[in-house]
mmCIF file of C-alpha atoms in Angstrom:
data_model
loop_
_atom_site.group_PDB
_atom_site.id
_atom_site.type_symbol
_atom_site.label_atom_id
_atom_site.label_comp_id
_atom_site.label_asym_id
_atom_site.label_seq_id
_atom_site.Cartn_x
_atom_site.Cartn_y
_atom_site.Cartn_z
ATOM 1 C CA MET A 20 37.525 -41.555 -10.394
ATOM 2 C CA ASP A 21 35.931 -40.379 -7.148
ATOM 3 C CA ALA A 22 35.441 -43.345 -4.811
ATOM 4 C CA SER A 23 32.484 -41.592 -3.194
ATOM 5 C CA ILE A 24 30.357 -42.150 -6.297
ATOM 6 C CA ASP A 25 27.637 -44.615 -5.344
ATOM 7 C CA ILE A 26 26.936 -47.119 -8.120
ATOM 8 C CA LEU A 27 24.210 -49.757 -7.844
ATOM 9 C CA ALA A 28 24.526 -52.724 -10.240
ATOM 10 C CA ILE A 29 21.387 -54.863 -10.678
ATOM 11 C CA ASP A 30 22.216 -58.097 -12.503
ATOM 12 C CA ASP A 31 21.157 -61.704 -11.960
ATOM 13 C CA ASP A 32 24.309 -63.103 -13.661
ATOM 14 C CA LYS A 33 27.160 -63.808 -11.244
ATOM 15 C CA ILE A 34 29.857 -63.498 -13.958
ATOM 16 C CA SER A 35 28.505 -60.113 -15.068
ATOM 17 C CA ARG A 36 28.571 -58.940 -11.455
ATOM 18 C CA LYS A 37 32.227 -59.996 -11.114
ATOM 19 C CA ILE A 38 33.213 -58.214 -14.345
ATOM 20 C CA ILE A 39 31.427 -55.067 -13.225
ATOM 21 C CA GLY A 40 32.984 -55.226 -9.768
ATOM 22 C CA ARG A 41 36.545 -55.696 -11.069
ATOM 23 C CA SER A 42 36.138 -52.959 -13.683
ATOM 24 C CA LEU A 43 34.876 -50.427 -11.160
ATOM 25 C CA GLU A 44 37.318 -51.375 -8.440
ATOM 26 C CA ALA A 45 40.156 -50.898 -10.888
ATOM 27 C CA ALA A 46 38.873 -47.329 -11.368
ATOM 28 C CA GLY A 47 38.737 -46.730 -7.593
ATOM 29 C CA MET A 48 35.025 -47.384 -7.015
ATOM 30 C CA VAL A 49 33.240 -49.968 -4.858
ATOM 31 C CA PRO A 50 29.790 -50.740 -6.292
ATOM 32 C CA ARG A 51 26.748 -52.184 -4.571
ATOM 33 C CA PHE A 52 24.989 -55.212 -6.085
ATOM 34 C CA ALA A 53 21.477 -56.592 -6.311
ATOM 35 C CA GLU A 54 20.681 -59.996 -7.870
ATOM 36 C CA ASN A 55 17.145 -59.255 -9.157
ATOM 37 C CA GLY A 56 14.735 -56.435 -9.835
ATOM 38 C CA GLU A 57 12.872 -56.526 -6.505
ATOM 39 C CA GLU A 58 16.121 -56.514 -4.531
ATOM 40 C CA GLY A 59 17.482 -53.709 -6.695
ATOM 41 C CA LEU A 60 14.443 -51.522 -6.110
ATOM 42 C CA ALA A 61 14.672 -52.071 -2.361
ATOM 43 C CA GLU A 62 18.381 -51.261 -2.389
ATOM 44 C CA ALA A 63 17.781 -48.105 -4.398
ATOM 45 C CA GLN A 64 15.179 -46.968 -1.878
ATOM 46 C CA ARG A 65 17.394 -47.768 1.085
ATOM 47 C CA HIS A 66 20.123 -45.503 -0.239
ATOM 48 C CA ILE A 67 19.668 -43.388 -3.384
ATOM 49 C CA PRO A 68 22.520 -44.264 -5.784
ATOM 50 C CA ASP A 69 24.333 -41.875 -8.110
ATOM 51 C CA ILE A 70 24.114 -44.299 -11.058
ATOM 52 C CA VAL A 71 22.249 -47.576 -11.690
ATOM 53 C CA LEU A 72 23.714 -50.276 -13.944
ATOM 54 C CA LEU A 73 20.687 -52.339 -14.935
ATOM 55 C CA ASP A 74 20.632 -55.714 -16.709
ATOM 56 C CA VAL A 75 17.727 -56.028 -19.144
ATOM 57 C CA GLU A 76 17.207 -59.852 -19.091
ATOM 58 C CA MET A 77 16.325 -60.899 -15.538
ATOM 59 C CA PRO A 78 13.750 -63.304 -14.076
ATOM 60 C CA GLY A 79 10.767 -61.655 -12.391
ATOM 61 C CA LEU A 80 10.984 -57.934 -13.054
ATOM 62 C CA ASN A 81 13.100 -57.336 -16.143
ATOM 63 C CA GLY A 82 15.341 -54.297 -16.544
ATOM 64 C CA TYR A 83 12.757 -52.212 -18.376
ATOM 65 C CA GLU A 84 10.179 -52.767 -15.651
ATOM 66 C CA VAL A 85 12.690 -51.892 -12.926
ATOM 67 C CA CYS A 86 13.625 -48.688 -14.760
ATOM 68 C CA ASP A 87 9.961 -47.772 -15.097
ATOM 69 C CA ARG A 88 9.494 -48.237 -11.326
ATOM 70 C CA LEU A 89 12.551 -46.081 -10.617
ATOM 71 C CA ARG A 90 11.200 -43.304 -12.819
ATOM 72 C CA GLN A 91 7.815 -43.377 -11.106
ATOM 73 C CA THR A 92 9.389 -42.991 -7.656
ATOM 74 C CA GLU A 93 10.081 -39.407 -6.597
ATOM 75 C CA ALA A 94 13.371 -40.211 -4.860
ATOM 76 C CA THR A 95 14.909 -42.057 -7.833
ATOM 77 C CA LYS A 96 13.222 -40.437 -10.842
ATOM 78 C CA ASP A 97 16.373 -38.472 -11.812
ATOM 79 C CA VAL A 98 19.009 -41.168 -11.099
ATOM 80 C CA PRO A 99 20.908 -41.993 -14.352
ATOM 81 C CA VAL A 100 20.309 -45.568 -15.602
ATOM 82 C CA VAL A 101 22.629 -47.556 -17.897
ATOM 83 C CA PHE A 102 21.023 -50.608 -19.497
ATOM 84 C CA LEU A 103 23.276 -53.689 -19.877
ATOM 85 C CA SER A 104 22.047 -56.181 -22.493
ATOM 86 C CA SER A 105 23.282 -58.850 -24.858
ATOM 87 C CA HIS A 106 20.926 -57.346 -27.445
ATOM 88 C CA SER A 107 22.059 -54.183 -29.169
ATOM 89 C CA SER A 108 19.478 -53.638 -31.906
ATOM 90 C CA LEU A 109 17.931 -50.235 -32.568
ATOM 91 C CA ARG A 110 14.593 -51.511 -31.344
ATOM 92 C CA GLU A 111 16.098 -52.564 -27.993
ATOM 93 C CA ARG A 112 17.792 -49.214 -27.602
ATOM 94 C CA MET A 113 14.573 -47.355 -28.464
ATOM 95 C CA LEU A 114 12.681 -49.398 -25.887
ATOM 96 C CA GLY A 115 15.329 -48.628 -23.266
ATOM 97 C CA TYR A 116 15.051 -44.906 -24.057
ATOM 98 C CA GLU A 117 11.255 -44.978 -23.863
ATOM 99 C CA MET A 118 11.483 -46.584 -20.403
ATOM 100 C CA GLY A 119 13.669 -43.713 -19.192
ATOM 101 C CA GLY A 120 17.193 -45.029 -19.698
ATOM 102 C CA ASP A 121 20.126 -42.643 -20.099
ATOM 103 C CA ASP A 122 22.585 -45.008 -21.827
ATOM 104 C CA TYR A 123 22.714 -48.501 -23.345
ATOM 105 C CA LEU A 124 25.758 -50.780 -23.212
ATOM 106 C CA ALA A 125 25.881 -54.087 -25.059
ATOM 107 C CA LYS A 126 27.410 -57.205 -23.434
ATOM 108 C CA PRO A 127 30.146 -58.209 -23.475
ATOM 109 C CA PHE A 128 31.716 -54.797 -22.909
ATOM 110 C CA GLU A 129 35.233 -53.577 -22.304
ATOM 111 C CA PRO A 130 35.942 -52.233 -18.789
ATOM 112 C CA GLU A 131 37.286 -48.997 -20.285
ATOM 113 C CA ASN A 132 34.029 -48.535 -22.192
ATOM 114 C CA LEU A 133 31.983 -48.998 -19.007
ATOM 115 C CA ILE A 134 34.149 -46.496 -17.077
ATOM 116 C CA ALA A 135 33.906 -43.991 -19.922
ATOM 117 C CA ARG A 136 30.105 -44.286 -19.953
ATOM 118 C CA ILE A 137 29.968 -43.773 -16.182
ATOM 119 C CA ARG A 138 32.182 -40.712 -16.407
ATOM 120 C CA VAL A 139 29.934 -39.223 -19.082
ATOM 121 C CA LEU A 140 26.856 -39.867 -16.960
ATOM 122 C CA ILE A 141 28.466 -38.385 -13.851
ATOM 123 C CA LYS A 142 29.259 -35.238 -15.824
ATOM 124 C CA TYR A 143 25.757 -35.264 -17.264
ATOM 125 C CA ARG A 144 24.264 -35.659 -13.767
ATOM 126 C CA ASP A 145 26.355 -32.789 -12.397
ATOM 127 C CA GLU A 146 25.338 -30.548 -15.274
ATOM 128 C CA GLN A 147 21.697 -31.465 -14.730
ATOM 129 C CA GLN A 148 21.963 -30.604 -11.060
ATOM 130 C CA VAL A 149 23.566 -27.256 -11.873
ATOM 131 C CA LEU A 150 20.907 -26.527 -14.468
ATOM 132 C CA GLN A 151 18.161 -27.564 -12.064
ATOM 133 C CA ALA A 152 19.572 -25.289 -9.377
ATOM 134 C CA GLN A 153 19.787 -22.431 -11.879
ATOM 135 C CA TYR A 154 16.238 -23.110 -13.011
ATOM 136 C CA GLU A 155 14.923 -23.104 -9.455
ATOM 137 C CA GLN A 156 16.831 -19.913 -8.704
ATOM 138 C CA ALA A 157 15.469 -18.321 -11.873
ATOM 139 C CA GLN A 158 11.941 -19.327 -10.884
ATOM 140 C CA LYS A 159 12.441 -17.908 -7.433
ATOM 141 C CA THR A 160 13.893 -14.687 -8.833
ATOM 142 C CA ALA A 161 11.027 -14.349 -11.304
ATOM 143 C CA PHE A 162 8.476 -14.934 -8.552
ATOM 144 C CA ILE A 163 10.171 -12.368 -6.323
ATOM 145 C CA ALA A 164 10.275 -9.906 -9.216
ATOM 146 C CA MET A 165 6.583 -10.398 -10.013
ATOM 147 C CA THR A 166 5.638 -10.159 -6.354
ATOM 148 C CA GLY A 167 7.803 -7.085 -5.918
ATOM 149 C CA THR A 168 6.286 -5.440 -8.999
ATOM 150 C CA SER A 169 2.758 -6.083 -7.755
ATOM 151 C CA GLU A 170 3.554 -4.752 -4.296
ATOM 152 C CA LEU A 171 5.326 -1.722 -5.733
ATOM 153 C CA GLY A 172 2.183 -1.102 -7.755
ATOM 154 C CA MET A 173 0.136 -1.157 -4.543
ATOM 155 C CA ALA A 174 2.550 1.320 -2.969
ATOM 156 C CA VAL A 175 2.264 3.631 -5.989
ATOM 157 C CA GLN A 176 -1.538 3.377 -5.828
ATOM 158 C CA PHE A 177 -1.413 4.286 -2.149
ATOM 159 C CA VAL A 178 0.677 7.374 -2.927
ATOM 160 C CA GLU A 179 -1.811 8.429 -5.632
ATOM 161 C CA LYS A 180 -4.845 7.840 -3.413
ATOM 162 C CA SER A 181 -3.330 9.621 -0.427
ATOM 163 C CA TYR A 182 -3.737 12.998 -2.162
ATOM 164 C CA ALA A 183 -7.550 12.726 -2.030
ATOM 165 C CA HIS A 184 -7.926 11.832 1.652
ATOM 166 C CA LYS A 185 -9.469 14.520 3.842
ATOM 167 C CA THR A 186 -8.983 13.000 7.317
ATOM 168 C CA TYR A 187 -6.379 11.060 9.266
ATOM 169 C CA GLU A 188 -8.834 8.165 9.578
ATOM 170 C CA GLU A 189 -9.139 7.801 5.793
ATOM 171 C CA LEU A 190 -5.357 7.883 5.394
ATOM 172 C CA ALA A 191 -4.851 5.254 8.121
ATOM 173 C CA ASP A 192 -7.492 2.950 6.587
ATOM 174 C CA GLU A 193 -5.817 3.233 3.181
ATOM 175 C CA LEU A 194 -2.415 2.372 4.669
ATOM 176 C CA PHE A 195 -3.816 -0.620 6.555
ATOM 177 C CA GLY A 196 -5.378 -1.849 3.310
ATOM 178 C CA VAL A 197 -1.902 -2.185 1.801
ATOM 179 C CA MET A 198 -0.519 -3.695 4.999
ATOM 180 C CA ASP A 199 -3.266 -6.318 4.915
ATOM 181 C CA HIS A 200 -2.207 -7.377 1.402
ATOM 182 C CA LEU A 201 1.368 -7.585 2.639
ATOM 183 C CA GLN A 202 0.095 -9.738 5.543
ATOM 184 C CA LEU A 203 1.503 -7.315 8.092
ATOM 185 C CA GLN A 204 -0.092 -6.421 11.426
ATOM 186 C CA CYS A 205 0.462 -2.768 12.324
ATOM 187 C CA CYS A 206 -0.169 0.040 14.797
ATOM 188 C CA LEU A 207 0.014 3.673 13.679
ATOM 189 C CA MET A 208 0.532 6.936 15.560
ATOM 190 C CA ILE A 209 -0.230 10.197 13.723
ATOM 191 C CA LEU A 210 0.692 13.514 15.314
ATOM 192 C CA ASP A 211 -1.937 16.242 14.946
ATOM 193 C CA ALA A 212 0.089 19.225 16.138
ATOM 194 C CA ASP A 213 1.501 17.621 19.293
ATOM 195 C CA THR A 214 -1.513 15.389 19.969
ATOM 196 C CA PRO A 215 -1.015 11.670 19.117
ATOM 197 C CA LEU A 216 -3.850 9.909 17.292
ATOM 198 C CA TRP A 217 -3.813 6.086 17.465
ATOM 199 C CA PHE A 218 -4.886 3.543 14.846
ATOM 200 C CA SER A 219 -4.525 -0.245 14.578
ATOM 201 C CA SER A 220 -5.016 -2.722 11.736
ATOM 202 C CA GLU A 221 -6.508 -5.100 14.313
ATOM 203 C CA GLY A 222 -8.970 -2.588 15.706
ATOM 204 C CA SER A 223 -7.295 -1.865 19.051
ATOM 205 C CA ILE A 224 -3.871 -0.925 20.359
ATOM 206 C CA SER A 225 -2.493 -1.891 23.761
ATOM 207 C CA PRO A 226 -0.989 0.604 26.236
ATOM 208 C CA LEU A 227 2.404 -1.089 25.900
ATOM 209 C CA GLU A 228 2.339 -0.706 22.108
ATOM 210 C CA LYS A 229 1.651 3.010 22.560
ATOM 211 C CA GLU A 230 4.566 3.327 24.976
ATOM 212 C CA LEU A 231 6.928 1.482 22.630
ATOM 213 C CA ILE A 232 6.056 3.797 19.745
ATOM 214 C CA GLU A 233 6.313 6.942 21.864
ATOM 215 C CA MET A 234 9.600 5.955 23.511
ATOM 216 C CA ALA A 235 11.360 4.682 20.373
ATOM 217 C CA ASP A 236 14.298 6.763 19.162
ATOM 218 C CA LYS A 237 12.723 9.164 16.651
ATOM 219 C CA GLU A 238 16.143 9.899 15.150
ATOM 220 C CA MET A 239 16.225 6.334 13.761
ATOM 221 C CA ARG A 240 14.185 5.718 10.614
ATOM 222 C CA PHE A 241 13.975 1.953 11.327
ATOM 223 C CA PHE A 242 14.035 0.624 14.884
ATOM 224 C CA ASP A 243 14.114 -3.210 14.998
ATOM 225 C CA PHE A 244 13.502 -5.421 18.021
ATOM 226 C CA GLY A 245 12.660 -9.114 17.670
ATOM 227 C CA ALA A 246 10.149 -9.621 14.886
ATOM 228 C CA ASN A 247 8.969 -6.003 15.295
ATOM 229 C CA THR A 248 9.984 -2.864 13.437
ATOM 230 C CA ILE A 249 9.116 0.760 14.212
ATOM 231 C CA VAL A 250 9.369 3.170 11.273
ATOM 232 C CA ASN A 251 9.589 6.863 12.217
ATOM 233 C CA TYR A 252 8.660 9.990 10.265
ATOM 234 C CA PRO A 253 8.115 13.535 11.597
ATOM 235 C CA THR A 254 4.305 13.279 11.701
ATOM 236 C CA LEU A 255 3.831 9.527 12.167
ATOM 237 C CA SER A 256 5.310 6.294 13.492
ATOM 238 C CA LEU A 257 4.359 2.781 12.332
ATOM 239 C CA LEU A 258 4.840 -0.392 14.392
ATOM 240 C CA VAL A 259 4.986 -3.579 12.298
ATOM 241 C CA LYS A 260 4.449 -6.548 14.613
ATOM 242 C CA ASN A 261 5.264 -9.518 12.358
ATOM 243 C CA MET A 262 8.244 -8.753 10.155
ATOM 244 C CA PRO A 263 9.355 -11.905 8.194
ATOM 245 C CA LEU A 264 12.782 -12.353 9.781
ATOM 246 C CA ASP A 265 13.004 -15.934 8.457
ATOM 247 C CA ASP A 266 12.909 -14.636 4.871
ATOM 248 C CA PRO A 267 15.678 -12.034 4.346
ATOM 249 C CA GLU A 268 14.599 -11.234 0.798
ATOM 250 C CA ARG A 269 11.009 -10.639 1.844
ATOM 251 C CA TYR A 270 12.191 -8.614 4.815
ATOM 252 C CA GLY A 271 14.278 -6.430 2.502
ATOM 253 C CA GLN A 272 11.367 -5.937 0.093
ATOM 254 C CA ILE A 273 9.092 -4.725 2.870
ATOM 255 C CA LYS A 274 11.746 -2.334 4.143
ATOM 256 C CA ASP A 275 12.039 -0.934 0.629
ATOM 257 C CA LEU A 276 8.257 -0.470 0.283
ATOM 258 C CA LEU A 277 7.517 1.132 3.651
ATOM 259 C CA PRO A 278 9.430 4.396 3.009
ATOM 260 C CA VAL A 279 7.595 4.861 -0.305
ATOM 261 C CA MET A 280 4.210 4.822 1.426
ATOM 262 C CA LEU A 281 5.103 6.417 4.751
ATOM 263 C CA SER A 282 6.908 9.389 3.208
ATOM 264 C CA ALA A 283 3.731 10.123 1.193
ATOM 265 C CA ALA A 284 1.570 9.650 4.304
ATOM 266 C CA ASN A 285 3.874 11.975 6.251
ATOM 267 C CA ALA A 286 3.544 14.686 3.590
ATOM 268 C CA LYS A 287 -0.241 14.249 3.461
ATOM 269 C CA ASN A 288 -0.519 14.506 7.245
ATOM 270 C CA SER A 289 0.955 18.007 7.076
ATOM 271 C CA THR A 290 -1.540 19.083 4.417
ATOM 272 C CA ILE A 291 -4.519 17.479 6.183
ATOM 273 C CA SER A 292 -4.013 19.683 9.235
ATOM 274 C CA VAL A 293 -3.677 22.772 7.016
ATOM 275 C CA GLU A 294 -6.706 21.806 4.891
ATOM 276 C CA MET A 295 -8.829 21.188 7.977
ATOM 277 C CA ALA A 296 -7.729 24.515 9.472
ATOM 278 C CA LEU A 297 -8.448 26.408 6.230
ATOM 279 C CA LEU A 298 -11.825 24.739 5.849
ATOM 280 C CA GLY A 299 -12.716 25.541 9.444
ATOM 281 C CA GLN A 300 -11.492 29.103 9.006
ATOM 282 C CA SER A 301 -13.575 29.513 5.855
ATOM 283 C CA ARG A 302 -16.674 28.315 7.651
ATOM 284 C CA ASP A 303 -15.949 30.625 10.588
ATOM 285 C CA LEU A 304 -15.600 33.527 8.143
ATOM 286 C CA LEU A 305 -18.914 32.643 6.554
ATOM 287 C CA ARG A 306 -20.604 32.657 9.948
ATOM 288 C CA ALA A 307 -18.891 35.948 10.889
ATOM 289 C CA PHE A 308 -19.863 37.582 7.604
ATOM 290 C CA GLY A 309 -23.422 36.409 8.072
ATOM 291 C CA GLN A 310 -23.582 37.910 11.548
ATOM 292 C CA ILE A 311 -22.042 41.197 10.385
ATOM 293 C CA ARG A 312 -24.436 41.402 7.456
ATOM 294 C CA THR A 313 -27.416 40.841 9.735
ATOM 295 C CA LYS A 314 -26.254 43.440 12.261
ATOM 296 C CA LEU A 315 -25.509 46.055 9.591
ATOM 297 C CA TYR A 316 -28.892 45.492 7.994
ATOM 298 C CA TYR A 317 -30.749 46.080 11.261
ATOM 299 C CA LEU A 318 -28.484 49.015 12.084
ATOM 300 C CA ALA A 319 -29.262 50.702 8.756
ATOM 301 C CA ARG A 320 -32.940 49.866 9.085
ATOM 302 C CA GLY A 321 -32.971 51.286 12.604
ATOM 303 C CA MET A 322 -31.262 54.515 11.517
ATOM 304 C CA LEU A 323 -33.791 55.038 8.760
ATOM 305 C CA ASP A 324 -36.663 54.429 11.156
ATOM 306 C CA LYS A 325 -35.154 56.855 13.700
ATOM 307 C CA GLN A 326 -34.719 59.440 10.958
ATOM 308 C CA GLU A 327 -38.364 59.291 10.039
ATOM 309 C CA GLU A 328 -39.373 59.372 13.704
ATOM 310 C CA SER A 329 -37.147 62.407 14.425
ATOM 311 C CA GLY A 330 -38.536 64.303 11.439
ATOM 312 C CA GLY A 331 -42.030 63.674 12.618
ATOM 313 C CA LEU A 332 -41.226 64.898 16.126
ATOM 314 C CA LEU A 333 -39.689 68.131 14.805
ATOM 315 C CA ARG A 334 -42.661 68.848 12.612
ATOM 316 C CA GLU A 335 -44.995 68.196 15.532
ATOM 317 C CA MET A 336 -42.910 70.474 17.763
ATOM 318 C CA ALA A 337 -43.054 73.295 15.164
ATOM 319 C CA GLU A 338 -46.838 73.083 15.098
ATOM 320 C CA HIS A 339 -47.055 73.275 18.890
ATOM 321 C CA ILE A 340 -44.696 76.295 19.020
ATOM 322 C CA ASN A 341 -46.719 78.193 16.431
ATOM 323 C CA TYR A 342 -49.848 77.576 18.433
ATOM 324 C CA ASP A 343 -48.163 78.631 21.703
ATOM 325 C CA LEU A 344 -46.804 81.866 20.167
ATOM 326 C CA LEU A 345 -50.293 82.899 19.156
ATOM 327 C CA ARG A 346 -51.408 82.525 22.770
ATOM 328 C CA MET A 347 -48.475 84.542 24.186
ATOM 329 C CA GLY A 348 -49.591 87.845 22.689
ATOM 330 C CA LEU A 349 -46.110 88.825 21.484
ATOM 331 C CA GLU A 350 -45.399 91.785 19.290
ATOM 332 C CA GLU A 351 -45.294 90.990 15.613
ATOM 333 C CA ASP A 352 -41.568 91.625 15.314
ATOM 334 C CA GLN A 353 -40.900 89.425 18.366
ATOM 335 C CA GLU A 354 -43.037 86.648 16.958
ATOM 336 C CA ASP A 355 -41.306 86.881 13.597
ATOM 337 C CA TYR A 356 -37.924 86.743 15.302
ATOM 338 C CA LEU A 357 -38.775 83.651 17.317
ATOM 339 C CA LEU A 358 -40.377 81.892 14.360
ATOM 340 C CA THR A 359 -37.346 82.621 12.223
ATOM 341 C CA ARG A 360 -34.999 81.196 14.862
ATOM 342 C CA ILE A 361 -37.189 78.147 15.323
ATOM 343 C CA ASP A 362 -37.481 77.515 11.543
ATOM 344 C CA THR A 363 -33.713 77.848 11.146
ATOM 345 C CA ALA A 364 -33.078 75.344 13.951
ATOM 346 C CA ILE A 365 -35.615 72.914 12.516
ATOM 347 C CA ASP A 366 -34.085 73.220 9.021
ATOM 348 C CA ASP A 367 -30.602 72.535 10.454
ATOM 349 C CA ALA A 368 -31.878 69.521 12.369
ATOM 350 C CA MET A 369 -33.693 68.156 9.309
ATOM 351 C CA GLU A 370 -30.540 68.604 7.211
ATOM 352 C CA ARG A 371 -28.536 66.658 9.746
ATOM 353 C CA ILE A 372 -31.229 63.961 9.888
ATOM 354 C CA ASP A 373 -31.180 63.724 6.087
ATOM 355 C CA SER A 374 -27.449 62.845 6.223
ATOM 356 C CA GLY A 375 -28.486 59.602 7.926
ATOM 357 C CA GLU A 376 -29.950 58.502 4.601
ATOM 358 C CA THR A 377 -26.470 58.786 3.069
ATOM 359 C CA ILE A 378 -25.166 56.607 5.850
ATOM 360 C CA TYR A 379 -27.971 54.135 5.127
ATOM 361 C CA TYR A 380 -27.083 53.867 1.467
ATOM 362 C CA THR A 381 -23.397 53.524 2.366
ATOM 363 C CA LEU A 382 -24.206 50.683 4.721
ATOM 364 C CA SER A 383 -26.394 49.132 2.023
ATOM 365 C CA ASN A 384 -23.411 49.077 -0.326
ATOM 366 C CA VAL A 385 -21.304 47.491 2.423
ATOM 367 C CA LEU A 386 -23.988 44.847 2.890
ATOM 368 C CA SER A 387 -24.011 44.143 -0.830
ATOM 369 C CA SER A 388 -20.224 43.749 -0.874
ATOM 370 C CA ILE A 389 -20.320 41.402 2.137
ATOM 371 C CA LYS A 390 -23.032 39.371 0.429
ATOM 372 C CA GLY A 391 -20.817 38.994 -2.649
ATOM 373 C CA VAL A 392 -17.849 37.938 -0.522
ATOM 374 C CA MET A 393 -20.019 35.382 1.259
ATOM 375 C CA GLN A 394 -21.246 33.913 -2.013
ATOM 376 C CA ASN A 395 -17.692 33.634 -3.383
ATOM 377 C CA GLN A 396 -16.521 32.036 -0.151
ATOM 378 C CA GLU A 397 -19.398 29.548 -0.245
ATOM 379 C CA HIS A 398 -18.517 28.609 -3.826
ATOM 380 C CA ILE A 399 -14.872 28.084 -2.857
ATOM 381 C CA VAL A 400 -15.777 25.855 0.107
ATOM 382 C CA GLU A 401 -18.275 23.853 -1.972
ATOM 383 C CA ALA A 402 -15.824 23.445 -4.863
ATOM 384 C CA PHE A 403 -13.065 22.306 -2.487
ATOM 385 C CA ALA A 404 -15.347 19.774 -0.794
ATOM 386 C CA MET A 405 -16.659 18.481 -4.149
ATOM 387 C CA SER A 406 -13.159 18.137 -5.616
ATOM 388 C CA GLN A 407 -12.066 16.060 -2.647
ATOM 389 C CA ALA A 408 -15.176 13.880 -2.953
ATOM 390 C CA VAL A 409 -14.582 13.357 -6.683
ATOM 391 C CA ASP A 410 -10.917 12.497 -6.123
ATOM 392 C CA SER A 411 -11.898 10.078 -3.384
ATOM 393 C CA ASP A 412 -14.457 8.353 -5.640
ATOM 394 C CA ALA A 413 -12.056 8.199 -8.586
ATOM 395 C CA ASP A 414 -9.364 6.636 -6.447
ATOM 396 C CA GLY A 415 -11.729 4.413 -4.474
ATOM 397 C CA LYS A 416 -10.488 1.214 -6.078
ATOM 398 C CA ASN A 417 -9.279 -1.741 -4.068
ATOM 399 C CA TYR A 418 -5.939 -3.431 -4.546
ATOM 400 C CA GLU A 419 -7.314 -6.534 -6.224
ATOM 401 C CA GLY A 420 -6.586 -7.419 -9.831
ATOM 402 C CA ASP A 421 -3.935 -6.198 -12.212
ATOM 403 C CA ILE A 422 -1.830 -3.241 -11.225
ATOM 404 C CA GLU A 423 -0.190 -1.124 -13.907
ATOM 405 C CA LEU A 424 2.910 0.760 -12.970
ATOM 406 C CA PHE A 425 3.444 2.608 -16.219
#
């Protein structure tokens, strides 16, 4: 048997101690001894044994009381205990079991029987340790799995919510909300065209942090230095300032989650710029259409007013000419000739003036068409803005509580 096995024998009887010592030494072990319960407890605390051989009948603290003390002490609560007693009734054995004993050996005993019991307990102890280690590992794995599932749920929620965001600020706030739950401190750079926009989970970002993000190799997805990590995507870069380097599993989990969220944020960044440009363009078109409509209206109104004014002037001129011809004393045929020429010219002018009314009605139709286009464009802009507001409200949940993945 392995000589490194530490066995503590607590027995007040000198003969029993000698028998135990010879039996164990013959098997290659050197036990430690204590002559009473108090001394045995002190010895067990001084150096935690692998097995305790404990006599039941002792003055002061008896074996059952010593075993109870061992079980109540954190350091010795799992140490196997073998009761040694001259009584071997069922009642005695039941009492020993209730006090936390692992085996019960009646005196006098054969050395081979004692060694066999110790071997069984050593195997039992080793199996318990293996099972305990497996249990702890299983607990740890289960906790990691539950934590990972919850955090993956947050990442999925972020991806879903990102579709409704209308500005870079909203997207950055949403990302920092997840980072806060992950207990990560971050700085974020978003590229709007070629202009960098800066955001920080702590409210401010230092000049050196900006330089680190800008100068980091953009060809590398993850750029690690110390406890910091820079994650690069075409339209954004994220600096994580407190990566858990002391916990490799946690570190790996975070590195698995970041691409899920940042790839979605990168895609949304591209659409935000397009959406903002389209919305701005739509509003510019509305303003332009409004200006054109106003100008065409006044143009048509002015043409109609000029038409009426011109007709009035021609009629007035015809009256004056008729009056002047009467004063000239012309021959009748001369007067008729001049009046005919004048009437023909006036009729031609009036016909040309009347064509302005056609132009007016044409422009009126153009105005009506522009008005319809403006109304449709206004409906489109309003519907787009309302849909984004509805999506934002529907997704405006925080990350507290249960998270369903499927």
